[in-house]
mmCIF file of C-alpha atoms and ligand atoms in Angstrom:
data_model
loop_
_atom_site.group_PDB
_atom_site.id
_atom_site.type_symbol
_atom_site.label_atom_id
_atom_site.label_comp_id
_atom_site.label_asym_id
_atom_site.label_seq_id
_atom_site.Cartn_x
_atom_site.Cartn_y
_atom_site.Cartn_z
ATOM 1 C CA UNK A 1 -147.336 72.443 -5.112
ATOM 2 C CA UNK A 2 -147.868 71.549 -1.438
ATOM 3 C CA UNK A 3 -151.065 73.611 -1.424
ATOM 4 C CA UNK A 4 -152.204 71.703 -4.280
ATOM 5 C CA UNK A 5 -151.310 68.440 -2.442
ATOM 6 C CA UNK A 6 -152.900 68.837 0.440
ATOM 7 C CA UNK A 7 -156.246 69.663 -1.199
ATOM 8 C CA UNK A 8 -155.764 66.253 -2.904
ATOM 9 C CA UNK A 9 -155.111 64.249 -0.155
ATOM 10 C CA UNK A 10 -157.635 66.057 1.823
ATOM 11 C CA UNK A 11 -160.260 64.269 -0.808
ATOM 12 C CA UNK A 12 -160.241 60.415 0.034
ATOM 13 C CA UNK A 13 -159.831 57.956 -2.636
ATOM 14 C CA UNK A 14 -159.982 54.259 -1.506
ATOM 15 C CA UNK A 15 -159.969 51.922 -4.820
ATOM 16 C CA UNK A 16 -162.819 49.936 -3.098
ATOM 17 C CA UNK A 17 -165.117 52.873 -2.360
ATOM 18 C CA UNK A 18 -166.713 54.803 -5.891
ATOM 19 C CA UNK A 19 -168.252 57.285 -4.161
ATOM 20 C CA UNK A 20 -165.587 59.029 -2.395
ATOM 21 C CA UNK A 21 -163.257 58.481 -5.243
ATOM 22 C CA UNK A 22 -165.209 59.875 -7.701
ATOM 23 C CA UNK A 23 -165.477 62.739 -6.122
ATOM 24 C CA UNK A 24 -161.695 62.916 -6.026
ATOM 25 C CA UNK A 25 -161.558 62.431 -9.704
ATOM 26 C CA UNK A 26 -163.891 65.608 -10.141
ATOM 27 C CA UNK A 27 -161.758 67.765 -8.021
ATOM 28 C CA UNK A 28 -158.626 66.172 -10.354
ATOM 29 C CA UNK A 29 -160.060 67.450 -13.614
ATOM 30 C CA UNK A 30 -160.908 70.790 -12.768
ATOM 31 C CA UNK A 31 -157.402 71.093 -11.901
ATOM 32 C CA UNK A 32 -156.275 70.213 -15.317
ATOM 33 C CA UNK A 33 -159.432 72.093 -16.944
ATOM 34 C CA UNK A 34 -158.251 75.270 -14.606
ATOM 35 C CA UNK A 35 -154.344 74.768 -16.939
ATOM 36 C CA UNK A 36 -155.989 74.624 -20.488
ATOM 37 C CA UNK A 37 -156.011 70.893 -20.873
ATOM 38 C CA UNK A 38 -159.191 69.069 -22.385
ATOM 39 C CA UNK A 39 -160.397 66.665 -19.714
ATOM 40 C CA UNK A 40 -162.925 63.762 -20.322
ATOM 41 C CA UNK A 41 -164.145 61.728 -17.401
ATOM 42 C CA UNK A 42 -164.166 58.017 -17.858
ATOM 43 C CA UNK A 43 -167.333 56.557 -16.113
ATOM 44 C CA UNK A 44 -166.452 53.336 -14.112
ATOM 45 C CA UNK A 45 -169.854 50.798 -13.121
ATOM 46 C CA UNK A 46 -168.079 49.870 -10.076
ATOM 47 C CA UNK A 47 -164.788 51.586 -9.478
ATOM 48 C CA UNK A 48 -164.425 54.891 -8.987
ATOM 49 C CA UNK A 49 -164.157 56.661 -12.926
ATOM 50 C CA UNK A 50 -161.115 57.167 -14.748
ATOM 51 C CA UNK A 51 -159.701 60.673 -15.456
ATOM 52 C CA UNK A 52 -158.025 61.342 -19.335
ATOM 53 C CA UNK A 53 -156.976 64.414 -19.674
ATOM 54 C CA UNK A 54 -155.594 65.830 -23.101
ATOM 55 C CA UNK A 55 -153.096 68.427 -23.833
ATOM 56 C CA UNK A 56 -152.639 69.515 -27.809
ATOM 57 C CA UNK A 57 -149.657 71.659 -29.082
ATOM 58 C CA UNK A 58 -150.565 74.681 -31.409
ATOM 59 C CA UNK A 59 -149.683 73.059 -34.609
ATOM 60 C CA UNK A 60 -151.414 69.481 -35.429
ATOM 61 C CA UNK A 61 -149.152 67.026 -33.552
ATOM 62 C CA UNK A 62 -148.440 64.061 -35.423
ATOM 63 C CA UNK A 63 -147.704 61.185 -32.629
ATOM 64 C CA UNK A 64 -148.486 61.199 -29.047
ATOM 65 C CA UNK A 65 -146.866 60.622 -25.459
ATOM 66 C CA UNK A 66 -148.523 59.611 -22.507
ATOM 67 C CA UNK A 67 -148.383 60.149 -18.971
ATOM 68 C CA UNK A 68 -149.918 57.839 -16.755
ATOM 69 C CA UNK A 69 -150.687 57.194 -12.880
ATOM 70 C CA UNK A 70 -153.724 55.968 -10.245
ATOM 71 C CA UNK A 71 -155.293 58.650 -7.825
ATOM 72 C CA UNK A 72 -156.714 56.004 -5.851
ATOM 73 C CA UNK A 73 -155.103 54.892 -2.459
ATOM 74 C CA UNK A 74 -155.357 51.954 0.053
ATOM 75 C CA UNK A 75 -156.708 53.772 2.930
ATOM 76 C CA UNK A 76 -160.346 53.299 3.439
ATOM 77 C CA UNK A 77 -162.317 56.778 3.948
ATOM 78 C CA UNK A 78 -161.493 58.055 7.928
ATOM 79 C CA UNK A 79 -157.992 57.501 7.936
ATOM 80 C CA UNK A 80 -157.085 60.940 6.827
ATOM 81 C CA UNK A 81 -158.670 61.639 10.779
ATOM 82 C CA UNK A 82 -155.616 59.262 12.133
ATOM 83 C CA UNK A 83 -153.102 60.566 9.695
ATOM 84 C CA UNK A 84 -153.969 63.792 9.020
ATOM 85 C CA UNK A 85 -152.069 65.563 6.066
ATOM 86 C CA UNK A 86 -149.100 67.843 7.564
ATOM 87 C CA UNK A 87 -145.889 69.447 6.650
ATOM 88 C CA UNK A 88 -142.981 68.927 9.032
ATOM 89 C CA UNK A 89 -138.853 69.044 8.253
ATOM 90 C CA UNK A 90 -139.196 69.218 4.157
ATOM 91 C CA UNK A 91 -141.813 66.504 4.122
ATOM 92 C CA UNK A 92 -145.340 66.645 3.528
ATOM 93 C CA UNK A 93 -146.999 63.736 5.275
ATOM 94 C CA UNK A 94 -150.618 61.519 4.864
ATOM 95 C CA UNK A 95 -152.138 58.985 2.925
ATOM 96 C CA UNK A 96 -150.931 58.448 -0.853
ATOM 97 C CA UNK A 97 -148.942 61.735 -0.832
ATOM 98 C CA UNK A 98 -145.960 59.130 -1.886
ATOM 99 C CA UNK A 99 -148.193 56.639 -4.040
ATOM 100 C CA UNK A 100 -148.872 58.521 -6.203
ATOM 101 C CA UNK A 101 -150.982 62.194 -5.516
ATOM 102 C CA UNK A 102 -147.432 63.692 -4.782
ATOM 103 C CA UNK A 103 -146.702 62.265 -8.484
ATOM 104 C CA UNK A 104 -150.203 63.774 -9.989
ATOM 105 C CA UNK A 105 -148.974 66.636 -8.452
ATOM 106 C CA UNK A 106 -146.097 67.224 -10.456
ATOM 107 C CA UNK A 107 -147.187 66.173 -13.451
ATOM 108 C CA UNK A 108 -149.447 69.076 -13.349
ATOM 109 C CA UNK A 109 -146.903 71.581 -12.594
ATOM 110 C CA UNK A 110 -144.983 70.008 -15.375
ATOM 111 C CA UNK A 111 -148.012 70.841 -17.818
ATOM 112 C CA UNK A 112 -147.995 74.432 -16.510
ATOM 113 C CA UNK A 113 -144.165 75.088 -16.952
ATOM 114 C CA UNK A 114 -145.213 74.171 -20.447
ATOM 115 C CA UNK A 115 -147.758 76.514 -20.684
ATOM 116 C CA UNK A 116 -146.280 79.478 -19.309
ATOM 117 C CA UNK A 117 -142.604 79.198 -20.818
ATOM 118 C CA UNK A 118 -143.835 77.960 -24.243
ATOM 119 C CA UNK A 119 -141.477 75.133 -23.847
ATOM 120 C CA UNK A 120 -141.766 73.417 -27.271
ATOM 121 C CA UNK A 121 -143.778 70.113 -26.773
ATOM 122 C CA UNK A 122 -144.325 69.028 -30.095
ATOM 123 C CA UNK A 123 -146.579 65.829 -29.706
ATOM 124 C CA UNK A 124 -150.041 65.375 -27.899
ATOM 125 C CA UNK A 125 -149.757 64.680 -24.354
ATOM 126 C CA UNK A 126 -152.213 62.109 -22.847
ATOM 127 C CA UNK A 127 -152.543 61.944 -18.964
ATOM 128 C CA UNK A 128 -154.217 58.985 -17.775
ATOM 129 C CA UNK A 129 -155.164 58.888 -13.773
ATOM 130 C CA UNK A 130 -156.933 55.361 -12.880
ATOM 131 C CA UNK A 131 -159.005 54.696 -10.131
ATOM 132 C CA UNK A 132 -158.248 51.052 -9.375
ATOM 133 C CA UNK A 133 -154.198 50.553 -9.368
ATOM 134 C CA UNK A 134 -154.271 49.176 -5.930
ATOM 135 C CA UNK A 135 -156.610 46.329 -6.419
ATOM 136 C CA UNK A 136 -155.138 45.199 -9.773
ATOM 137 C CA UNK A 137 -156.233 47.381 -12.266
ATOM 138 C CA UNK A 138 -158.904 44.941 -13.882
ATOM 139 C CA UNK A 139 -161.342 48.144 -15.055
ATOM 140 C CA UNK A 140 -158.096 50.280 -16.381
ATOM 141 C CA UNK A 141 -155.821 47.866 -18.015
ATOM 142 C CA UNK A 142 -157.560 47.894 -21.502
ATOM 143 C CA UNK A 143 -157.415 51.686 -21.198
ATOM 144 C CA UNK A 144 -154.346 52.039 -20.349
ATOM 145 C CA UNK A 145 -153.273 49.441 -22.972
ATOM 146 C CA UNK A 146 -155.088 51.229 -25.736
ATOM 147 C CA UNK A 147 -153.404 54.718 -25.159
ATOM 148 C CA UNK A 148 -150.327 52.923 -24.884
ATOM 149 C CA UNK A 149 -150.659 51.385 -28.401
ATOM 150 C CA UNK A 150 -151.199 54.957 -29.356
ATOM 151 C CA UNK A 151 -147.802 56.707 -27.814
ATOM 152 C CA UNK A 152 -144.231 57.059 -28.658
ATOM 153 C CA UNK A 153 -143.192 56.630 -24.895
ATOM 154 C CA UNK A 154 -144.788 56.640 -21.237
ATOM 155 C CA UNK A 155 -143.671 58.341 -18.077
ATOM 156 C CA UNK A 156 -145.453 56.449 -15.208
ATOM 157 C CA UNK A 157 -145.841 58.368 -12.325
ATOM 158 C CA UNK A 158 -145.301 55.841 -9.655
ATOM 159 C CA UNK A 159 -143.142 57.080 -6.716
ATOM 160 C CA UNK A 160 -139.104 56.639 -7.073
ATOM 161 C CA UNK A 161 -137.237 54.348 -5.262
ATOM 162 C CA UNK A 162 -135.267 55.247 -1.880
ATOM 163 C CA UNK A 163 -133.913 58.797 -0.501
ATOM 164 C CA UNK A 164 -132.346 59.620 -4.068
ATOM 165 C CA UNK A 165 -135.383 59.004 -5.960
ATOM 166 C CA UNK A 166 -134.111 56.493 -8.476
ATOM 167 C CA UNK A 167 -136.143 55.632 -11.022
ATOM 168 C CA UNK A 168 -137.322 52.382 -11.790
ATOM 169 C CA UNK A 169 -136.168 51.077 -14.834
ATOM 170 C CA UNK A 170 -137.278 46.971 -14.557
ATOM 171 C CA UNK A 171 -139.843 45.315 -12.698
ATOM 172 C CA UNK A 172 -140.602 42.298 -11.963
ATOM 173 C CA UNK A 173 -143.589 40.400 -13.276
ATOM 174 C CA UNK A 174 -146.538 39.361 -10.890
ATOM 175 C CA UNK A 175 -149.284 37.031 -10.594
ATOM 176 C CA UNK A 176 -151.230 34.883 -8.220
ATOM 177 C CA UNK A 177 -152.288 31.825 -8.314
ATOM 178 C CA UNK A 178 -154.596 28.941 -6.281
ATOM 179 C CA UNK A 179 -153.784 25.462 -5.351
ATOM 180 C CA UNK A 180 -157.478 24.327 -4.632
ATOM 181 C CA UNK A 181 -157.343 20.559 -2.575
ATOM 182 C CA UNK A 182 -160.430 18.130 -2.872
ATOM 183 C CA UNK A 183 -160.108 15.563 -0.597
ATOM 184 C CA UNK A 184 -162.969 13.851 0.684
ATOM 185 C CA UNK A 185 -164.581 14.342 4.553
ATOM 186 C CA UNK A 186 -164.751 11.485 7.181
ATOM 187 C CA UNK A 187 -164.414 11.268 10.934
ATOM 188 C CA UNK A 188 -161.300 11.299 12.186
ATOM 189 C CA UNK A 189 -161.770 8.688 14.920
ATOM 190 C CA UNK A 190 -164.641 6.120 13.879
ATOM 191 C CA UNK A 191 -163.311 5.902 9.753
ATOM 192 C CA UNK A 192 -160.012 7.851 8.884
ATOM 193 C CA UNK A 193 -159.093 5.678 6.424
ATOM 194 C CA UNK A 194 -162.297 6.529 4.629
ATOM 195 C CA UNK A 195 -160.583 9.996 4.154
ATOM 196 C CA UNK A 196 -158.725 12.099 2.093
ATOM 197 C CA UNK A 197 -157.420 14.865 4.129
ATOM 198 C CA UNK A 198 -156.746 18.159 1.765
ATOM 199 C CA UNK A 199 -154.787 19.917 4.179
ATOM 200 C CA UNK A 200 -152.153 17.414 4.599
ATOM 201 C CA UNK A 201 -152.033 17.247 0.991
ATOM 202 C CA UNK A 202 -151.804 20.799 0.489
ATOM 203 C CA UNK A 203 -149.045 20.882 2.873
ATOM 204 C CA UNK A 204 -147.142 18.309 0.820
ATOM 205 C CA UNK A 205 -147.600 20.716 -2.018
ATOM 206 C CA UNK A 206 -146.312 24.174 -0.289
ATOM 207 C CA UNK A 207 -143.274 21.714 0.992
ATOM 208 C CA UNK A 208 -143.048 20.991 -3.130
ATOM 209 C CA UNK A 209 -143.614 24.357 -3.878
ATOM 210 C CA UNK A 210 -141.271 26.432 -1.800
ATOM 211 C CA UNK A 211 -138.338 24.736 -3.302
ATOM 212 C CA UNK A 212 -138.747 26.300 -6.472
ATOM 213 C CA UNK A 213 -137.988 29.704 -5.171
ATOM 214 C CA UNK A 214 -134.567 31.050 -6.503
ATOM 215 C CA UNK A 215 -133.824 34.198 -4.993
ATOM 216 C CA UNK A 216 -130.890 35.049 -7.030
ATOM 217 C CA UNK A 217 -132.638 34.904 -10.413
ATOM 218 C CA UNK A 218 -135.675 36.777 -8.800
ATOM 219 C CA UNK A 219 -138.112 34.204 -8.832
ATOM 220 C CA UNK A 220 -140.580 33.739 -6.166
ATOM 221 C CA UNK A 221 -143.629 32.133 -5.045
ATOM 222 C CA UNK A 222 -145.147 32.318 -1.588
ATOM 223 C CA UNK A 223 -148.582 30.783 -0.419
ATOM 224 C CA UNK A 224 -149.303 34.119 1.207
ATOM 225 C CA UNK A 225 -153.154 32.739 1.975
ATOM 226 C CA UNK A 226 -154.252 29.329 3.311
ATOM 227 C CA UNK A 227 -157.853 28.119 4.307
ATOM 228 C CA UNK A 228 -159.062 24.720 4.888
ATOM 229 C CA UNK A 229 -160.999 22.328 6.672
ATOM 230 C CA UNK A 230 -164.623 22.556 9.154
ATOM 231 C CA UNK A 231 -164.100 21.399 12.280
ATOM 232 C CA UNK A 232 -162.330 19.233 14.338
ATOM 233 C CA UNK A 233 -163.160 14.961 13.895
ATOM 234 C CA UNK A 234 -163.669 15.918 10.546
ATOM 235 C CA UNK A 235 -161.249 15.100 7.741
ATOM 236 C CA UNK A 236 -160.722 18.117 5.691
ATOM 237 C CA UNK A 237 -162.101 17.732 2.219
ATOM 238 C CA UNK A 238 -161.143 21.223 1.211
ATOM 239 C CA UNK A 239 -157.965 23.294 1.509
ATOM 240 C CA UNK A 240 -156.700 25.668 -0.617
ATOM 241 C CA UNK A 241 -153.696 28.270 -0.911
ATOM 242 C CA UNK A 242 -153.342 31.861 -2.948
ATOM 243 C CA UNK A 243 -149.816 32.153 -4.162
ATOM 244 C CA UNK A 244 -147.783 35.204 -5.144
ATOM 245 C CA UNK A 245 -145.417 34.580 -8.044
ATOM 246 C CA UNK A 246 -142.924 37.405 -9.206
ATOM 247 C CA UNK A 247 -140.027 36.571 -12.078
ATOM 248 C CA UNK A 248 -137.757 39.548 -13.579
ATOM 249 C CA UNK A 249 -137.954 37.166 -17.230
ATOM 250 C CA UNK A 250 -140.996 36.453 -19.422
ATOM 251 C CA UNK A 251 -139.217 32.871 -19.901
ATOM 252 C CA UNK A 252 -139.106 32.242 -15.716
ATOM 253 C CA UNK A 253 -142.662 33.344 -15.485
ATOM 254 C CA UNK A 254 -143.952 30.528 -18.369
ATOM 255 C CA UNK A 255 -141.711 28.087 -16.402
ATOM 256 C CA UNK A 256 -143.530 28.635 -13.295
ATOM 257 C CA UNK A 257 -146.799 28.319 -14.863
ATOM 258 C CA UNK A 258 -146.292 25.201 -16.224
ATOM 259 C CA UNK A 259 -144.842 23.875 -13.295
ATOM 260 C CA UNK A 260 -147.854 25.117 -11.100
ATOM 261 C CA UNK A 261 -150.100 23.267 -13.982
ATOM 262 C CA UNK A 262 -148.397 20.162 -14.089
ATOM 263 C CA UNK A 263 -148.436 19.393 -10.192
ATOM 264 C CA UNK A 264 -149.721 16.034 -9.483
ATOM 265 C CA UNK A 265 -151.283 14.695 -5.965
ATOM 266 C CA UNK A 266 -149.372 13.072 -3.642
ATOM 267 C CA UNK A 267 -151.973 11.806 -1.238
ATOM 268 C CA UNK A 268 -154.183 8.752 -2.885
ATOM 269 C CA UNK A 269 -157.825 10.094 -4.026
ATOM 270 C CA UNK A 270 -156.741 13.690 -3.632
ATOM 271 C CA UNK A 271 -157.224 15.590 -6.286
ATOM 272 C CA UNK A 272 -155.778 19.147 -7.496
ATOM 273 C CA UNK A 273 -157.123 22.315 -9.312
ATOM 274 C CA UNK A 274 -154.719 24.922 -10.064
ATOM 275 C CA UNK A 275 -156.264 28.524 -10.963
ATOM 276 C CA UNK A 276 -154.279 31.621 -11.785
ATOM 277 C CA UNK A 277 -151.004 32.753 -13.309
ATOM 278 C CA UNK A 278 -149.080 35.287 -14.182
ATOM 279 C CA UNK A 279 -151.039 38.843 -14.937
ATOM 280 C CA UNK A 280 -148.495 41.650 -14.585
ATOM 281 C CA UNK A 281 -145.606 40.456 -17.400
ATOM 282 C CA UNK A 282 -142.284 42.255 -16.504
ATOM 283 C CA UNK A 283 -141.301 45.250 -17.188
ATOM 284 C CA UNK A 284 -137.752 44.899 -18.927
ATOM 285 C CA UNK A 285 -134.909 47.043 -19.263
ATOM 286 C CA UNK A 286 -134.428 47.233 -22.963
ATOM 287 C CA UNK A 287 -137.818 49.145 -22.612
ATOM 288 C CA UNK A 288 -136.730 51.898 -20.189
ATOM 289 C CA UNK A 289 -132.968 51.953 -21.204
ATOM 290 C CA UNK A 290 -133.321 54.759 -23.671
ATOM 291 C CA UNK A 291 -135.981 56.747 -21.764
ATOM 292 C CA UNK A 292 -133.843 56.875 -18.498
ATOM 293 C CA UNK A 293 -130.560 58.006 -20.229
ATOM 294 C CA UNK A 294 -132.273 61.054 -21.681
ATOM 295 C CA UNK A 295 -133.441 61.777 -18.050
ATOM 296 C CA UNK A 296 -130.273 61.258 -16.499
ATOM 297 C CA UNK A 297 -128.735 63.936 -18.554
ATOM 298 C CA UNK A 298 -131.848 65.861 -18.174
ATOM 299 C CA UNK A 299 -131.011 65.847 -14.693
ATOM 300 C CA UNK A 300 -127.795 66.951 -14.886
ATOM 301 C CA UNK A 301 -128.799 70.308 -16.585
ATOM 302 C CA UNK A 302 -131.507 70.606 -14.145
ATOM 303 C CA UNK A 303 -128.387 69.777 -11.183
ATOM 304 C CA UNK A 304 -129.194 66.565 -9.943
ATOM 305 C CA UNK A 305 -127.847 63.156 -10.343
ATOM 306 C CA UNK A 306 -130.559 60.261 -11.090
ATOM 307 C CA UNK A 307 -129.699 56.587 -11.031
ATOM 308 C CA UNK A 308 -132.117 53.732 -11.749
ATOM 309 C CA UNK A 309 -133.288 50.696 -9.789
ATOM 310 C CA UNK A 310 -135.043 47.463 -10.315
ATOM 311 C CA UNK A 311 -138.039 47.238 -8.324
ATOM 312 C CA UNK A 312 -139.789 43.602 -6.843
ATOM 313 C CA UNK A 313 -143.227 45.390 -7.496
ATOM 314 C CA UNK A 314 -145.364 45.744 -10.486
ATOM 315 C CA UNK A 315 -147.076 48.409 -11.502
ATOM 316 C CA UNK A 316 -149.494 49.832 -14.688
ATOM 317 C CA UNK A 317 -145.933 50.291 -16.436
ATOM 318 C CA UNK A 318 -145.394 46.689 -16.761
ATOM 319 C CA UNK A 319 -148.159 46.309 -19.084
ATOM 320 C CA UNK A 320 -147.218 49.129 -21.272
ATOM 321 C CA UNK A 321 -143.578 47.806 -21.480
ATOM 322 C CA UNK A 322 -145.160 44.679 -22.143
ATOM 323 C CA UNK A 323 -146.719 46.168 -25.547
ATOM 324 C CA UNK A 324 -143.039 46.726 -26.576
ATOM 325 C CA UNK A 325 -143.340 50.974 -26.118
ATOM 326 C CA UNK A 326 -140.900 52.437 -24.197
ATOM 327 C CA UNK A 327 -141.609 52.965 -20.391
ATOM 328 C CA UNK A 328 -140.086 55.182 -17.846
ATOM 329 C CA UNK A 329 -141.236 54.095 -14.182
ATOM 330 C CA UNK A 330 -140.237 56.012 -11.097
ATOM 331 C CA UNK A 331 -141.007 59.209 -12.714
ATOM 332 C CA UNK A 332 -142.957 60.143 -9.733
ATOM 333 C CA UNK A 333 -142.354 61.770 -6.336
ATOM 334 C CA UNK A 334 -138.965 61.324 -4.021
ATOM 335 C CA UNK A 335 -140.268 60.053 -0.250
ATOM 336 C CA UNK A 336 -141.031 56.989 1.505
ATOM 337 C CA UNK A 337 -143.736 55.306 3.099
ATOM 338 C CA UNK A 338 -145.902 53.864 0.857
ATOM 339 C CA UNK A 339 -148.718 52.347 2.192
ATOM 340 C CA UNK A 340 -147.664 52.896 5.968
ATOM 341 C CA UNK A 341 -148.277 55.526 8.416
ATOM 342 C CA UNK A 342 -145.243 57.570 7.801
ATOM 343 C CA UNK A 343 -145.935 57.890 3.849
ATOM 344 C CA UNK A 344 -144.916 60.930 2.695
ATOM 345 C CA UNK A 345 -142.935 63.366 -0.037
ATOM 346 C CA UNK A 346 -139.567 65.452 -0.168
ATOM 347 C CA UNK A 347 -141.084 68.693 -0.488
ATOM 348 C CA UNK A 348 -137.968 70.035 -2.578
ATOM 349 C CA UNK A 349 -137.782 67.299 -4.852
ATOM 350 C CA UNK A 350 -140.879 67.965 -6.444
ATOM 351 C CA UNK A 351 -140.196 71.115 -8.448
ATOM 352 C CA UNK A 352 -137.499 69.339 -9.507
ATOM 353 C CA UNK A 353 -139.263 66.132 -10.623
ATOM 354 C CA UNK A 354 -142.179 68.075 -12.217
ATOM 355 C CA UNK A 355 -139.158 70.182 -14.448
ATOM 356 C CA UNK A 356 -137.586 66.705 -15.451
ATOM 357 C CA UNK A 357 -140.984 65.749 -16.710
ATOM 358 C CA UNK A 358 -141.590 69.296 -18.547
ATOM 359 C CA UNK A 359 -138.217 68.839 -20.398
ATOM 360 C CA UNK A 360 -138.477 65.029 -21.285
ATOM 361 C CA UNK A 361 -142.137 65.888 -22.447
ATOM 362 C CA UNK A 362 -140.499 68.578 -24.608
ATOM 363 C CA UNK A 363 -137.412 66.998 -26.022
ATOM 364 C CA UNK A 364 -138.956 63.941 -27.056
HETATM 365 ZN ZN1 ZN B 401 -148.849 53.291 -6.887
#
């Protein structure tokens, strides 16, 4: 399994660069085409291409399940040079080993257990490995929603949570939005009071804003992005913030919206223009409840305790929960790291991740 990793970290995969990461995809199918699965390549205009890959049982299977996971990372081609892949202590080290090749990995392995123990999988299994998870999954999310539609249940291979590898059962729901300020331009020391200044307006606004955060219920927004303004002696006739918003409830997300839509301008002749919204919805418990007790006793057979976690993050999972089918997040590699220099995997857990897999595959 770490031999396998390491050739698939060694092949760069930045979501913003196709070239590289199509070439990555190619190594990733003949992989599964090299274990008896039926792989089909999913060309992408500007992304890199998605990868399906298709497993059938022997006899005609009747309903499906579906795996599903992003081979692209957020390290831009030349950083493998700076963080070269390596194996030191139990942990194999570089860029997305954690999030999520370490998870690919496994899933594969699970397929070959499969294989090579006849272990009785009963329904067509549908791997689905997007290119463009870290940049918000605009070219995959209609995939990924149609195979969803089409599945009994969905093991997302996004990496667990903390040194015990808990699986994520909720998530919250994210979105961004823009509070765009016209004002209007003058100079600041022959006419101010011929302008409108957009920054102090916008400031008004964040002040507004920022008291609708309510950490205990999980709901968030943060201007994480300002701009505005040209120059000094000008008055600003343009400002404008990006805002994160996260909720744990489908009900607290709405509510944020239509706050966000229904701010009014406090400065006179400034005027507002809210974009955005909510675009991951939440990924609820009563979707993953059922899923994650048949892994925890899974685990026990296997000899490992697994416990579950709610994760501040979205991921692809949140929009197949969304569709109402069961969802299983977290099914992916135990490590840490994600997205910093020290990413990496628990060697040991792996086997034991891509087993759980194998046997939830097969028992459902
Ligand atoms: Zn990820």
């Amino acid at each position: 399994m770490i031999d396998t990793l390491r050739e698939l970290v060694s092949i760069e995969s930045p979501s913003l660069e196709k070239k590289p990461t199509d070439r990555c995809c190619e190594f990733l199918a003949d992989l599964w085409l090299e274990r008896g699965a039926t792989v089909g390549i999913v060309k992408n205009e500007k992304r890199g291409n998605h990868l399906r890959v298709v497993w059938n049982p022997p006899a005609p299977p009747k309903s499906q399940l579906f795996v599903l996971g992003h081979y692209d990372t957020v390290y831009p081609t030349g950083t493998l040079a700076k963080m070269p892949f390596r194996v030191d202590s139990g942990k194999a080290y570089g860029p997305g080993t954690f999030d999520m090749k370490g998870g690919i990995v496994q899933a594969l392995f699970a397929l070959a257990a499969i294989r090579e123990l006849h272990l009785a999988v009963e329904k067509r299994v549908v791997f689905l490995w997007t290119s463009d998870e870290e940049i918000g999954s605009t070219t995959s999310r209609g995939l990924i929603e149609e195979e969803a539609r089409r599945s009994e249940a969905v093991f997302v291979l996004e990496p667990s949570l903390g040194p015990r590898g808990m699986l994520k059962t909720s998530r919250k729901g994210v979105g961004e939005a823009q509070i765009i300020v016209h004002g209007r331009a003058s100079h600041a020391g022959l006419a101010p009071e011929k302008g409108v200044n957009a920054i102090h307006e916008l400031a008004a606004q964040i002040e507004r804003i920022e008291k609708w955060n309510d950490l205990r219920r999980g709901v968030s927004i943060n201007a994480d992005v300002v701009t505005g303004g040209s120059r000094t002696s000008v008055i600003a006739d343009r400002a404008e913030a990006t805002l994160d918003l996260r909720a744990w409830k489908e009900s607290d997300m709405r509510a944020l919206e239509k706050r966000l839509h229904a701010l009014k301008a406090v400065h006179r002749g400034a005027k507002l223009e809210i974009r955005g919204g909510f675009d991951r919805p939440p990924l609820e418990r009563k979707h993953s409840a059922a899923l994650f007790a048949r892994a925890k006793s899974i685990a026990q057979t296997l000899g490992f305790s697994l416990s579950e976690a709610a994760a501040g993050g979205g991921s692809d999972g949140n929009f197949t929960a969304a569709l109402g089918v069961p969802t299983l997040d977290g099914m992916g590699a135990v490590g840490d790291g994600a997205h910093a220099t020290y990413e990496h995997v628990v060697a040991a857990a792996m086997p034991q991740r891509a087993a759980l897999l194998a046997q939830l595959l097969a028992g459902s």
